[in-house]
PDB file of C-alpha atoms in Angstrom:
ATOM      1  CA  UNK D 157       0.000   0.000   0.000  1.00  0.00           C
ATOM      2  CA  UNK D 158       2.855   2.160   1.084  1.00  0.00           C
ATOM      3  CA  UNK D 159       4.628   1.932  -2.527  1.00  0.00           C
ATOM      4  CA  UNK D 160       1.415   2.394  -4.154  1.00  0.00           C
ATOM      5  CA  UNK D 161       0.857   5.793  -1.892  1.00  0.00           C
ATOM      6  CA  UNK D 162       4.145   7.519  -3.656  1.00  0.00           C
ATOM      7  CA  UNK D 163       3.692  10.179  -5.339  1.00  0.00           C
ATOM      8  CA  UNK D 164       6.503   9.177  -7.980  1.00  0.00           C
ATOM      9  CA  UNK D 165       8.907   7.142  -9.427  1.00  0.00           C
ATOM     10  CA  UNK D 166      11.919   9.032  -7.684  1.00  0.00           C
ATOM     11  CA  UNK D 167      10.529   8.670  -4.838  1.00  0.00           C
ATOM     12  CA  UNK D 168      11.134   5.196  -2.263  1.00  0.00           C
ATOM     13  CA  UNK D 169      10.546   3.490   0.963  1.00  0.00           C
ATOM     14  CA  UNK D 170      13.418   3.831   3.292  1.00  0.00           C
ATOM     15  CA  UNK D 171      11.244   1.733   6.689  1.00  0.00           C
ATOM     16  CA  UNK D 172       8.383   0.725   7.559  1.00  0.00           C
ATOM     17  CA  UNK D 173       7.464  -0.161  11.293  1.00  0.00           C
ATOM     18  CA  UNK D 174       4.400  -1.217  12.882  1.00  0.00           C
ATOM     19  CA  UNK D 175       4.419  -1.315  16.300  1.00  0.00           C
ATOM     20  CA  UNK D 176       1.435  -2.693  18.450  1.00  0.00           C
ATOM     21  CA  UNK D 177       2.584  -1.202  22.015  1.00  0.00           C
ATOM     22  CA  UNK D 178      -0.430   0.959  22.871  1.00  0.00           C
ATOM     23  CA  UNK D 179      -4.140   0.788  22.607  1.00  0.00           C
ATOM     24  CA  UNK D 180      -3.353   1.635  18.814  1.00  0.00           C
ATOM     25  CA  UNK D 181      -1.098   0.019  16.333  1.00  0.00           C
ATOM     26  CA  UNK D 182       1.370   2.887  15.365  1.00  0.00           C
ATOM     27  CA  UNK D 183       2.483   2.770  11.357  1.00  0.00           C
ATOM     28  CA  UNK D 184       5.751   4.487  10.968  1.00  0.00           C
ATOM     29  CA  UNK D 185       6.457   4.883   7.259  1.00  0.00           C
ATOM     30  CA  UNK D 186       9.686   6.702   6.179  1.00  0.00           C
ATOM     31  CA  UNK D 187      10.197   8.210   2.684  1.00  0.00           C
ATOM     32  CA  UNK D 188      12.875   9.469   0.704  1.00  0.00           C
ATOM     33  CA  UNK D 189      12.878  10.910  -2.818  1.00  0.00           C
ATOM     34  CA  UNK D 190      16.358  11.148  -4.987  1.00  0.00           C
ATOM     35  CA  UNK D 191      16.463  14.726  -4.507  1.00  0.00           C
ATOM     36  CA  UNK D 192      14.894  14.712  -0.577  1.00  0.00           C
ATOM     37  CA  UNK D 193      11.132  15.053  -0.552  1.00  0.00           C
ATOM     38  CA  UNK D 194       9.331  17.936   0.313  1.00  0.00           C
ATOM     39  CA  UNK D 195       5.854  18.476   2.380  1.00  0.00           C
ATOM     40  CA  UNK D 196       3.500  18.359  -0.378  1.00  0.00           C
ATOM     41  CA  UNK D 197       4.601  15.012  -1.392  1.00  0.00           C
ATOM     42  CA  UNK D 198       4.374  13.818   2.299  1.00  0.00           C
ATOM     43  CA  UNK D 199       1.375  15.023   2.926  1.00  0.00           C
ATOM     44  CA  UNK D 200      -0.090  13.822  -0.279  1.00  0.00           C
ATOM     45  CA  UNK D 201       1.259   9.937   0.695  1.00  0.00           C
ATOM     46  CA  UNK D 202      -0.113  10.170   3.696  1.00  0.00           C
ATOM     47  CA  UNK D 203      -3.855  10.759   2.139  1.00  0.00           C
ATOM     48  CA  UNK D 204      -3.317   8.620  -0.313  1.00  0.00           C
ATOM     49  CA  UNK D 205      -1.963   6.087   2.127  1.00  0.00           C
ATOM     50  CA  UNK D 206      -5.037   6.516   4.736  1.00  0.00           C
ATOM     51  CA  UNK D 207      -7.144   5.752   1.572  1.00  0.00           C
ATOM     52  CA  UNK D 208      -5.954   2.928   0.953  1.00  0.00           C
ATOM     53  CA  UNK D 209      -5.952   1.796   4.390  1.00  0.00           C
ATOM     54  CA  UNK D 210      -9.461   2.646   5.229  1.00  0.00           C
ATOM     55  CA  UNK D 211     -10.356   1.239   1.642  1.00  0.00           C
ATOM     56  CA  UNK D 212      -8.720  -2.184   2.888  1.00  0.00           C
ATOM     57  CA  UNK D 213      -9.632  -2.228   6.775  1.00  0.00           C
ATOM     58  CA  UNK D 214     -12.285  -0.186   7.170  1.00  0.00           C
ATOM     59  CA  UNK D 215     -12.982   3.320   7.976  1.00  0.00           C
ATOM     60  CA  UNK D 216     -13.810   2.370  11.744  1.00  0.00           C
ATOM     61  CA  UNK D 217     -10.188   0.898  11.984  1.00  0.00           C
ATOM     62  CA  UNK D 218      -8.471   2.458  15.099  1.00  0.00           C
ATOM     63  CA  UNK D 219      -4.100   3.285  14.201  1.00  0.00           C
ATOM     64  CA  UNK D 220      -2.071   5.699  14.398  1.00  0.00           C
ATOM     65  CA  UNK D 221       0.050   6.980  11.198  1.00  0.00           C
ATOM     66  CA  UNK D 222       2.966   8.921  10.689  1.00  0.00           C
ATOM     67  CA  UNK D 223       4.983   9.432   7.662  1.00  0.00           C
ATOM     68  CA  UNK D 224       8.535  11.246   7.916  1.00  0.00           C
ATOM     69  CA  UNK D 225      11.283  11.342   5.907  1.00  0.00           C
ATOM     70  CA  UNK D 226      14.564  10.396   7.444  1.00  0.00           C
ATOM     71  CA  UNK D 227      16.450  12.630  10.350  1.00  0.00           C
ATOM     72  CA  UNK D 228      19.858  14.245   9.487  1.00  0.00           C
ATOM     73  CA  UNK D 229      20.878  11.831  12.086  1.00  0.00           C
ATOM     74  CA  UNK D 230      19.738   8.543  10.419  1.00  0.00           C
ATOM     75  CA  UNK D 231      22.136   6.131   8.562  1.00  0.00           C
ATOM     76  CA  UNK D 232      21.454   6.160   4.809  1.00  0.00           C
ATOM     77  CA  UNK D 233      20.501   2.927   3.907  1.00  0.00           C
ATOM     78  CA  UNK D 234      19.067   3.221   0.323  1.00  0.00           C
ATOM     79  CA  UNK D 235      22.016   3.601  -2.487  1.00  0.00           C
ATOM     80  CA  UNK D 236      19.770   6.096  -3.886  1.00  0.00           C
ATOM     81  CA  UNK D 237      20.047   8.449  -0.879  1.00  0.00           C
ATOM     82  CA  UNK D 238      24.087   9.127  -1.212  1.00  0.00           C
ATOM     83  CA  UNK D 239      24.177  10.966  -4.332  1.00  0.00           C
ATOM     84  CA  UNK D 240      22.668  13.980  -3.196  1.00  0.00           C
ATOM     85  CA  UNK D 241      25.440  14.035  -0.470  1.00  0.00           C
ATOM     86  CA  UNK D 242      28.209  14.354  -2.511  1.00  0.00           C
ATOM     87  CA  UNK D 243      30.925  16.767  -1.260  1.00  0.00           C
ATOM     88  CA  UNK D 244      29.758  16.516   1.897  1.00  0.00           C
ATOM     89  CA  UNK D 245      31.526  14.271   4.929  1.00  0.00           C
ATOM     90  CA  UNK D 246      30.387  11.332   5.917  1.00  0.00           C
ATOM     91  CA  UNK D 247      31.343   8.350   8.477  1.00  0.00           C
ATOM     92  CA  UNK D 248      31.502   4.772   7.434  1.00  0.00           C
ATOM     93  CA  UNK D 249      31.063   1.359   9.736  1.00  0.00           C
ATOM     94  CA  UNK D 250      32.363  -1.037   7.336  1.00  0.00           C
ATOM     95  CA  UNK D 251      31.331  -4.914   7.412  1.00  0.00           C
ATOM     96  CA  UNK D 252      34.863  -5.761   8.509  1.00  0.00           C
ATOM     97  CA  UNK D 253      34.085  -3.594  11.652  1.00  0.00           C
ATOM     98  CA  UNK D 254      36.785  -0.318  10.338  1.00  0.00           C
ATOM     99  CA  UNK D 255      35.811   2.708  10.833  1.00  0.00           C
ATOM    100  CA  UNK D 256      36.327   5.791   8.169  1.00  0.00           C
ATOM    101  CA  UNK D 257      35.473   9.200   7.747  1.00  0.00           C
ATOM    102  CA  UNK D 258      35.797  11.002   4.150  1.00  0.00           C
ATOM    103  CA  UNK D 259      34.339  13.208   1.888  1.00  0.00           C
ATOM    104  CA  UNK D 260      32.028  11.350  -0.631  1.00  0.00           C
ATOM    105  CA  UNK D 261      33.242  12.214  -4.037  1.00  0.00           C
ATOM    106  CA  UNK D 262      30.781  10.378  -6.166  1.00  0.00           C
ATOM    107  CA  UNK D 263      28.245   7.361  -6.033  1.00  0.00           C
ATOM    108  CA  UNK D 264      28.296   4.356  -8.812  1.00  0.00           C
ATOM    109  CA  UNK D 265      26.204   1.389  -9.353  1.00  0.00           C
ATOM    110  CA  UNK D 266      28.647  -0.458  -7.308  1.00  0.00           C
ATOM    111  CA  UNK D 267      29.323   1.770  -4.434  1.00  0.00           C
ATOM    112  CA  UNK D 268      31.074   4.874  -3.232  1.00  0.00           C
ATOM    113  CA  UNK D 269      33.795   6.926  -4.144  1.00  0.00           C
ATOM    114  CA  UNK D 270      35.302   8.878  -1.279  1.00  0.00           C
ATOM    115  CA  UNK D 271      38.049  10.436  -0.393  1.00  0.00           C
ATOM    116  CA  UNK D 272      39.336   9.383   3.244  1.00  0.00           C
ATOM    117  CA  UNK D 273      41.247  11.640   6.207  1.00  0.00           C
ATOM    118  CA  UNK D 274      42.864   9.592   8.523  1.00  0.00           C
ATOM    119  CA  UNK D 275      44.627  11.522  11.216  1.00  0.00           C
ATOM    120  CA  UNK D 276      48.710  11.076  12.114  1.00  0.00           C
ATOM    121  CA  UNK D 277      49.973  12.689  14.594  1.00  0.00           C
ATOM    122  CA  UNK D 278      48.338  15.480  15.367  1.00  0.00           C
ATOM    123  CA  UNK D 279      47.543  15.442  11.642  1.00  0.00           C
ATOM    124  CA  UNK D 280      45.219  15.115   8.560  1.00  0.00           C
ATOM    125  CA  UNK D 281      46.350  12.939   6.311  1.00  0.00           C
ATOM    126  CA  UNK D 282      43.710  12.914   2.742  1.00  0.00           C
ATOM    127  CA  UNK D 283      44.116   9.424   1.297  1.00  0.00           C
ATOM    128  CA  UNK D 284      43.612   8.698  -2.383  1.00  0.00           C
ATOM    129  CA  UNK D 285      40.094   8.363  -3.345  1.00  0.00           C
ATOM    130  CA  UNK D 286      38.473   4.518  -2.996  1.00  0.00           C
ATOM    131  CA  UNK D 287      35.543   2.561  -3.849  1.00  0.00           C
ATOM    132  CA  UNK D 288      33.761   1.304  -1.057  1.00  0.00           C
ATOM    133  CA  UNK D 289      31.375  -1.111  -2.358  1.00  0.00           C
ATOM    134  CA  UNK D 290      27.887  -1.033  -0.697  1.00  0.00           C
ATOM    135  CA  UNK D 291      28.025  -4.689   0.416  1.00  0.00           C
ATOM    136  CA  UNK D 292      31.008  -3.444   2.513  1.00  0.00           C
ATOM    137  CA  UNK D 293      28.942  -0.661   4.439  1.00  0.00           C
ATOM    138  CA  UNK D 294      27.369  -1.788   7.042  1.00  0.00           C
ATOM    139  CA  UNK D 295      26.357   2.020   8.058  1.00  0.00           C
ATOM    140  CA  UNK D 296      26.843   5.131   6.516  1.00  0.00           C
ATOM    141  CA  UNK D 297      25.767   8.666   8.294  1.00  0.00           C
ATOM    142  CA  UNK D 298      26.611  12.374   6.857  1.00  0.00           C
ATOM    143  CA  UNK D 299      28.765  13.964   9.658  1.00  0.00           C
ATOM    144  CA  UNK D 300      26.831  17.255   9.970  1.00  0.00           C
ATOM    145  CA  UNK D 301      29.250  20.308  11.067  1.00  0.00           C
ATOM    146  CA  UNK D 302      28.023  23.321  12.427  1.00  0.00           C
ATOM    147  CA  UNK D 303      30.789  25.205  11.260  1.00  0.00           C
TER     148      UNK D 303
END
């Protein structure tokens, strides 16, 4: 229902949760769009989403619904959310358990291309830019700097 509730092609599921802890079941969709996703299209999904879930359940049916896009603190976790990123920082947890920080040059089919800075002694050291296949991320965040 969720898919169906987009209001385009560039746009994507990032989660879905349903969680059954209060009275009401709480439905917790997150949405991204290639380019971010503004209010309109959120607040269209969500109609279009209640539709579809009254249409199916019930008009009488008793839930709670929230659709959000994710937080600047949130891991990407779609391949399509990196590539409007790029230039900016962000901090890798690979599969092998290393941790890197870099700027993220460019995204391919395969992965990313970013430029790591390691630090020796007391100093930045910019390493030659690397693929980092997505199959080797096991979290990726954009370091957000308030400078």
């Amino acid at each position: 229902m969720l898919d169906a509730s987009l209001p385009g092609p560039e746009y994507f599921v990032v989660s879905l949760t349903v969680s059954n802890t209060a009275a009401r079941p709480k439905i917790t969709a997150t949405i991204d769009g290639e380019d971010g996703i503004g209010i309109d299209e959120l607040s269209s999904t969500t109609r279009r989403l209640i539709r579809q879930i009254d249409e199916a359940y019930g008009e009488e049916a008793a839930y709670n619904l929230e659709v959000t896009t994710p937080g600047a603190d949130q891991p990407l976790t779609d391949p399509r959310q990196y590539a409007r990123h790029a230039g900016r920082t962000l901090a890798l947890k690979l599969a092998d358990g290393r941790e890197l920080e870099g700027t993220l040059e460019e995204t391919t089919p395969e992965g990313l291309m970013l430029t790591e800075v390691v630090k020796e002694k007391n100093k930045k050291k910019t390493l030659p830019t690397a693929l980092f296949p997505f199959a080797d991320i096991s979290e990726a965040r954009v370091v957000i700097s308030f400078k």
